[in-house]
């Protein structure tokens, strides 16, 4: 195929540099400097996609970010697939492969289009939901087939070979958009010395100047762009970011920029010859001032069949001709409401092809461009509009009629014009999207017939987005905004920018026209599309208002207007205007919907940057981690910590099961000696003359008499009386304590202590420091623990000298250590704390001496079984933020008579916390010893009750105990302590019902003698 | 993403360094024993949710670990001041100079009053006229 629509000269393409690309399996040629869209147009490819709902043929209508139809799937290989790429924004490269995102079996012959044609009138808004709503269970089946006919691309199924990164900036002036206004603003701000970042979403900077008919100082606009960019590039304080979309504008002048670094070069960065270069980069910019120079989007007119390939917005026609040397057809009809669009017809005629007519909705258009068109011999039909496009796969003609916009009717005879392209222009909408991201509402400007951005603190506007049209206005407004932004950021005025002279053009006033009337009414009118990406028609909006949707936000949700990946850049204002007409209101009364980030879709790669794989989340390792790895531990994530879960042994080449390993580890602790790496326990060093007083206020129990050398278990509540954390605290000296917290609670408990100290009791002299990582903790526990310890320490281990809940300082394995006699297993236990750096040596020494006692390392699973056998709770597992210490049966740990009103005390006397039927912690013993109850299983009293049954509690912890040779569980149960000995029932989802007896929470050694042997 | 001046570090830092802790200036009753259940419940569970000026407590959690207060406009998200614990805000909802910022125009041309406290009714009428 040849490039039938390529002009022989002109454009900013490099004709000496031919490129090959593939679209839907067909090979085509283009040139360096093309976009995928301009190359497809050059090759005469009319149909790019099938539409979302009606499967209508769709072609390219625009030339930039606002394109609704030409959304393609990019990528030559599975790993390089990128969905949702606008062909108008994709630079062409050699070997580019793209496909339509929908159409089945293909875009030329689409089965669903028959449904669209036959059923079009029967597919109003909500069609799929209304039609396929019952039975509800079938929706997933229906949806699968509906989706096959629709869709907007697919994600790759294998890993992305490219890398992405993030970059952080601070700058004085962030200029968004490098058209005439943005360039002038950047230059004027930069000359004052301000740090400037200038970004632009297009393949090259210059915006509409790149296809402008205007001259600056008598030379082409392109020359001025080059000069300006050269000067900006030479300044150290300026960062130029082409191919970079400002995709989000957030609070306090925080802007995110999505820079495409290799996407215009090849399938991957490696293919482009830059293996180390990120494919895309997300810039996070904090700016003192933001200058919004985002320009305008042209609005198409809403006439019948305005979605046929061959219908385009007028400005895009000029862009393709002047910038890419591509003419999208042979014969043109232009339908317009304003002067500016006339340049499309002039450009078309100058390219040597036929302009059939300009159809102008105004009765007496009279501006410089109008005169120029008349002088060129172009037929201008006034007071009229194209009311319908003719054709099946491509425009073959236009039906033109005089229109009465006040009464929304056509008047007079309808004329049929033969043409293959219809360009339309209903005026210009300032690109307000970024300002909307901050939460501000755009304001309607009646003179402009468009919304302009609302006020945003720290933001200035320049050029078209502010409603300054015409090159001379745009340039001077840009220079003004740049100067002001620099002054606002603390830079001295650099003096007036010497702006180039532009020949002023006289434009006549535009008229307000959005939807074009048709000779038929209502649903009989051939479809007039408002939002092409979501297939929303004018009659759908009309129907929505008739069905009672009055708020534009509701109309949007009912019709899906503006919900596409293009966010309705072309269609939204037309849609609002149509809703306003139907509701008999003005456009500002109807208002706009809210635009949200991202301005155009951005890839997940760019959002994620380097935060993937091992950099996704930090991992914390204990000092003994390497030993655990070498010993074959299976690991469990506890917060960010990697903790050994259990240590399976290999026997006869077979790995021990978890059940067997845990049983072996449990028995080792109960009968011999085991060792646990408990280093992850939170440890907070508390010092100061008021440390003891402070502990008394944050713990429920008493601390006044805890002597140095003693340890106490404490419960911490919130002021609502609910348990939030527990742990032991040791008195190191009169003014010095070491608090331990749960592994997961370490950070939040530290913040909890700080908030009470800093905000409620700043008069207390007390200081908190996290020492979790400074100390490694090894728990040696079991009946043989004392024997083993006596071989490695100089501490007197005599049971009268070193009692339960004592701690002592001394040497263990030759290094200074703190040893605590506390027990989470119910057995004799020594918790050894040493400086983390010494931990490995101590651990290995313990194993050297421990061999004869069969010292067994155990993990978190065994720890859980052992503590549950003793009825020791884990906060967050056996409690859930609605459990008081009384509910747990821990009355003994509550100091109701303490002098200070400690945290949580008052709430324990509220009626709700004193209720008699609260859930209380109990033990459960399944009647069938082989049953291990499911954690979370609900408890009922009457297994025969009809559903919904009355649930009276649930299982919080449940394990198999090798000592009891039975399953056992902890549970919270209504009035649980009064139900000791009763039978309760646990109905399961598989239809079985388990029976269990309510028992004490302590399953082993109820008198607690073993820990004192 | 907020840009927050820590009143202790005296530097603007990114929101990522901070952690919000809810409404500021909550007073724990001095004598809990002589507090009714309802008063204690109010202290525990009931918080203001104003449109416009709001005082919030934040902590510079990965910086100096100090708690401080912020006066913030919940409509525009503008932070009007930050101040250390123990100090009072200089800008409050009663300040007439900030009143006009409390209403927000909505699509139908009216003023959104959902969530506004009763005393703000007059304010909303005043600003929409």
CSV table of N, CA and C in Angstrom, one decimal, chain B residues 51-115:
chain,number,residue,atom,x,y,z
B,51,UNK,N,-17.1,22.0,57.5
B,51,UNK,CA,-16.7,22.5,56.2
B,51,UNK,C,-16.0,23.8,56.5
B,52,UNK,N,-14.8,23.8,55.9
B,52,UNK,CA,-14.0,25.1,56.1
B,52,UNK,C,-12.9,24.9,57.2
B,53,UNK,N,-12.8,25.8,58.1
B,53,UNK,CA,-11.7,25.9,59.0
B,53,UNK,C,-11.8,24.7,60.0
B,54,UNK,N,-10.7,24.0,60.1
B,54,UNK,CA,-10.6,22.9,61.0
B,54,UNK,C,-9.3,22.8,61.6
B,55,UNK,N,-9.2,22.4,62.9
B,55,UNK,CA,-7.9,22.3,63.6
B,55,UNK,C,-7.6,20.8,63.8
B,56,UNK,N,-6.5,20.4,63.3
B,56,UNK,CA,-6.1,19.0,63.3
B,56,UNK,C,-4.8,18.8,64.0
B,57,UNK,N,-4.6,17.6,64.6
B,57,UNK,CA,-3.3,17.3,65.2
B,57,UNK,C,-2.6,16.3,64.2
B,58,UNK,N,-1.3,16.6,64.0
B,58,UNK,CA,-0.5,15.8,63.2
B,58,UNK,C,0.8,15.5,63.9
B,59,UNK,N,1.5,14.5,63.5
B,59,UNK,CA,2.8,14.1,64.1
B,59,UNK,C,3.8,14.0,62.9
B,60,UNK,N,5.0,14.6,63.2
B,60,UNK,CA,6.1,14.5,62.2
B,60,UNK,C,6.7,13.1,62.5
B,61,UNK,N,6.0,12.1,62.0
B,61,UNK,CA,6.4,10.7,62.5
B,61,UNK,C,7.7,10.2,62.0
B,62,UNK,N,8.1,10.6,60.8
B,62,UNK,CA,9.5,10.1,60.4
B,62,UNK,C,10.5,11.3,60.4
B,63,UNK,N,10.1,12.3,61.1
B,63,UNK,CA,11.0,13.4,61.3
B,63,UNK,C,11.4,13.6,62.8
B,64,UNK,N,10.9,14.6,63.4
B,64,UNK,CA,11.3,14.9,64.8
B,64,UNK,C,10.4,14.2,65.8
B,65,UNK,N,9.3,13.5,65.3
B,65,UNK,CA,8.4,12.7,66.2
B,65,UNK,C,7.6,13.6,67.1
B,66,UNK,N,7.5,14.9,66.8
B,66,UNK,CA,6.8,15.8,67.6
B,66,UNK,C,5.3,15.9,67.1
B,67,UNK,N,4.4,16.1,68.0
B,67,UNK,CA,3.0,16.4,67.7
B,67,UNK,C,2.8,17.9,67.6
B,68,UNK,N,2.0,18.3,66.6
B,68,UNK,CA,1.7,19.7,66.5
B,68,UNK,C,0.3,19.8,65.9
B,69,UNK,N,-0.2,21.1,65.7
B,69,UNK,CA,-1.5,21.3,65.2
B,69,UNK,C,-1.5,22.1,63.9
B,70,UNK,N,-2.5,21.8,63.1
B,70,UNK,CA,-2.6,22.5,61.8
B,70,UNK,C,-4.0,23.1,61.7
B,71,UNK,N,-4.1,24.3,61.2
B,71,UNK,CA,-5.4,24.9,60.9
B,71,UNK,C,-5.5,24.8,59.4
B,72,UNK,N,-6.6,24.0,59.0
B,72,UNK,CA,-6.7,23.6,57.6
B,72,UNK,C,-8.1,23.9,57.1
B,73,UNK,N,-8.3,24.4,55.9
B,73,UNK,CA,-9.6,24.5,55.3
B,73,UNK,C,-10.0,23.2,54.6
B,74,UNK,N,-11.0,22.6,55.1
B,74,UNK,CA,-11.4,21.3,54.6
B,74,UNK,C,-12.0,21.3,53.2
B,75,UNK,N,-12.3,22.5,52.7
B,75,UNK,CA,-12.9,22.7,51.4
B,75,UNK,C,-11.7,22.8,50.3
B,76,UNK,N,-10.8,23.8,50.6
B,76,UNK,CA,-9.8,24.1,49.7
B,76,UNK,C,-8.5,23.3,50.0
B,77,UNK,N,-8.5,22.6,51.1
B,77,UNK,CA,-7.3,21.9,51.6
B,77,UNK,C,-6.1,22.8,51.9
B,78,UNK,N,-6.3,24.1,52.0
B,78,UNK,CA,-5.3,25.0,52.2
B,78,UNK,C,-4.9,24.9,53.7
B,79,UNK,N,-3.6,24.8,54.0
B,79,UNK,CA,-3.1,24.9,55.4
B,79,UNK,C,-2.8,26.3,55.7
B,80,UNK,N,-3.5,26.8,56.7
B,80,UNK,CA,-3.4,28.3,57.0
B,80,UNK,C,-2.4,28.6,58.0
B,81,UNK,N,-2.1,27.6,58.9
B,81,UNK,CA,-1.0,27.8,59.9
B,81,UNK,C,-0.7,26.4,60.5
B,82,UNK,N,0.5,26.3,61.1
B,82,UNK,CA,0.8,25.1,61.9
B,82,UNK,C,1.4,25.7,63.2
B,83,UNK,N,1.1,25.1,64.3
B,83,UNK,CA,1.6,25.6,65.6
B,83,UNK,C,1.9,24.5,66.6
B,84,UNK,N,2.8,24.8,67.5
B,84,UNK,CA,3.2,23.7,68.4
B,84,UNK,C,2.1,23.4,69.4
B,85,UNK,N,2.3,22.2,70.1
B,85,UNK,CA,1.4,21.8,71.2
B,85,UNK,C,1.4,22.9,72.2
B,86,UNK,N,0.2,23.1,72.8
B,86,UNK,CA,0.1,24.1,73.9
B,86,UNK,C,-0.2,25.5,73.4
B,87,UNK,N,-0.1,25.7,72.1
B,87,UNK,CA,-0.5,27.1,71.6
B,87,UNK,C,-1.9,27.0,71.0
B,88,UNK,N,-2.5,28.2,70.9
B,88,UNK,CA,-3.8,28.3,70.3
B,88,UNK,C,-3.7,28.8,68.9
B,89,UNK,N,-4.7,28.4,68.0
B,89,UNK,CA,-4.7,28.9,66.6
B,89,UNK,C,-4.9,30.4,66.5
B,90,UNK,N,-4.3,31.0,65.6
B,90,UNK,CA,-4.6,32.4,65.4
B,90,UNK,C,-5.7,32.6,64.3
B,91,UNK,N,-6.0,31.6,63.6
B,91,UNK,CA,-7.1,31.6,62.6
B,91,UNK,C,-8.2,30.6,63.0
B,92,UNK,N,-9.4,31.1,63.1
B,92,UNK,CA,-10.5,30.2,63.5
B,92,UNK,C,-11.7,30.5,62.6
B,93,UNK,N,-12.7,29.6,62.7
B,93,UNK,CA,-13.9,29.7,61.8
B,93,UNK,C,-14.6,31.0,62.1
B,94,UNK,N,-14.4,31.6,63.3
B,94,UNK,CA,-15.1,32.8,63.7
B,94,UNK,C,-14.5,34.0,63.0
B,95,UNK,N,-13.3,33.8,62.5
B,95,UNK,CA,-12.6,35.0,61.9
B,95,UNK,C,-13.3,35.4,60.6
B,96,UNK,N,-13.9,36.6,60.5
B,96,UNK,CA,-14.6,37.0,59.3
B,96,UNK,C,-13.8,36.9,58.0
B,97,UNK,N,-12.5,37.1,58.1
B,97,UNK,CA,-11.7,37.1,56.9
B,97,UNK,C,-11.6,35.8,56.2
B,98,UNK,N,-11.9,34.7,56.9
B,98,UNK,CA,-11.8,33.4,56.3
B,98,UNK,C,-13.2,32.8,56.0
B,99,UNK,N,-14.3,33.5,56.4
B,99,UNK,CA,-15.6,33.0,56.2
B,99,UNK,C,-16.0,32.7,54.8
B,100,UNK,N,-15.6,33.6,53.9
B,100,UNK,CA,-16.0,33.4,52.5
B,100,UNK,C,-15.5,32.1,51.9
B,101,UNK,N,-14.5,31.5,52.5
B,101,UNK,CA,-14.0,30.3,51.9
B,101,UNK,C,-14.7,29.1,52.3
B,102,UNK,N,-15.7,29.2,53.1
B,102,UNK,CA,-16.3,28.0,53.7
B,102,UNK,C,-17.4,27.4,52.9
B,103,UNK,N,-18.0,28.1,51.9
B,103,UNK,CA,-19.0,27.5,51.1
B,103,UNK,C,-18.4,27.0,49.8
B,104,UNK,N,-19.0,26.1,49.2
B,104,UNK,CA,-18.5,25.6,47.9
B,104,UNK,C,-19.7,25.6,46.9
B,105,UNK,N,-19.4,26.1,45.7
B,105,UNK,CA,-20.5,26.1,44.7
B,105,UNK,C,-20.6,24.7,44.1
B,106,UNK,N,-21.8,24.4,43.9
B,106,UNK,CA,-22.1,23.0,43.3
B,106,UNK,C,-22.8,23.2,42.0
B,107,UNK,N,-22.9,22.1,41.3
B,107,UNK,CA,-23.3,22.1,39.9
B,107,UNK,C,-24.6,22.9,39.6
B,108,UNK,N,-25.6,22.8,40.5
B,108,UNK,CA,-26.9,23.4,40.2
B,108,UNK,C,-26.8,24.9,40.5
B,109,UNK,N,-25.7,25.4,40.8
B,109,UNK,CA,-25.6,26.9,41.0
B,109,UNK,C,-25.9,27.3,42.4
B,110,UNK,N,-26.2,26.3,43.2
B,110,UNK,CA,-26.5,26.6,44.6
B,110,UNK,C,-25.2,26.4,45.5
B,111,UNK,N,-25.4,26.4,46.8
B,111,UNK,CA,-24.3,26.2,47.7
B,111,UNK,C,-24.5,25.0,48.5
B,112,UNK,N,-23.5,24.2,48.5
B,112,UNK,CA,-23.6,22.9,49.1
B,112,UNK,C,-23.6,23.1,50.6
B,113,UNK,N,-24.6,22.6,51.3
B,113,UNK,CA,-24.7,22.7,52.7
B,113,UNK,C,-24.6,21.4,53.5
B,114,UNK,N,-24.5,20.3,52.7
B,114,UNK,CA,-24.4,19.0,53.4
B,114,UNK,C,-23.2,19.0,54.3
B,115,UNK,N,-23.4,18.6,55.5
B,115,UNK,CA,-22.3,18.5,56.4
B,115,UNK,C,-22.0,19.8,57.2
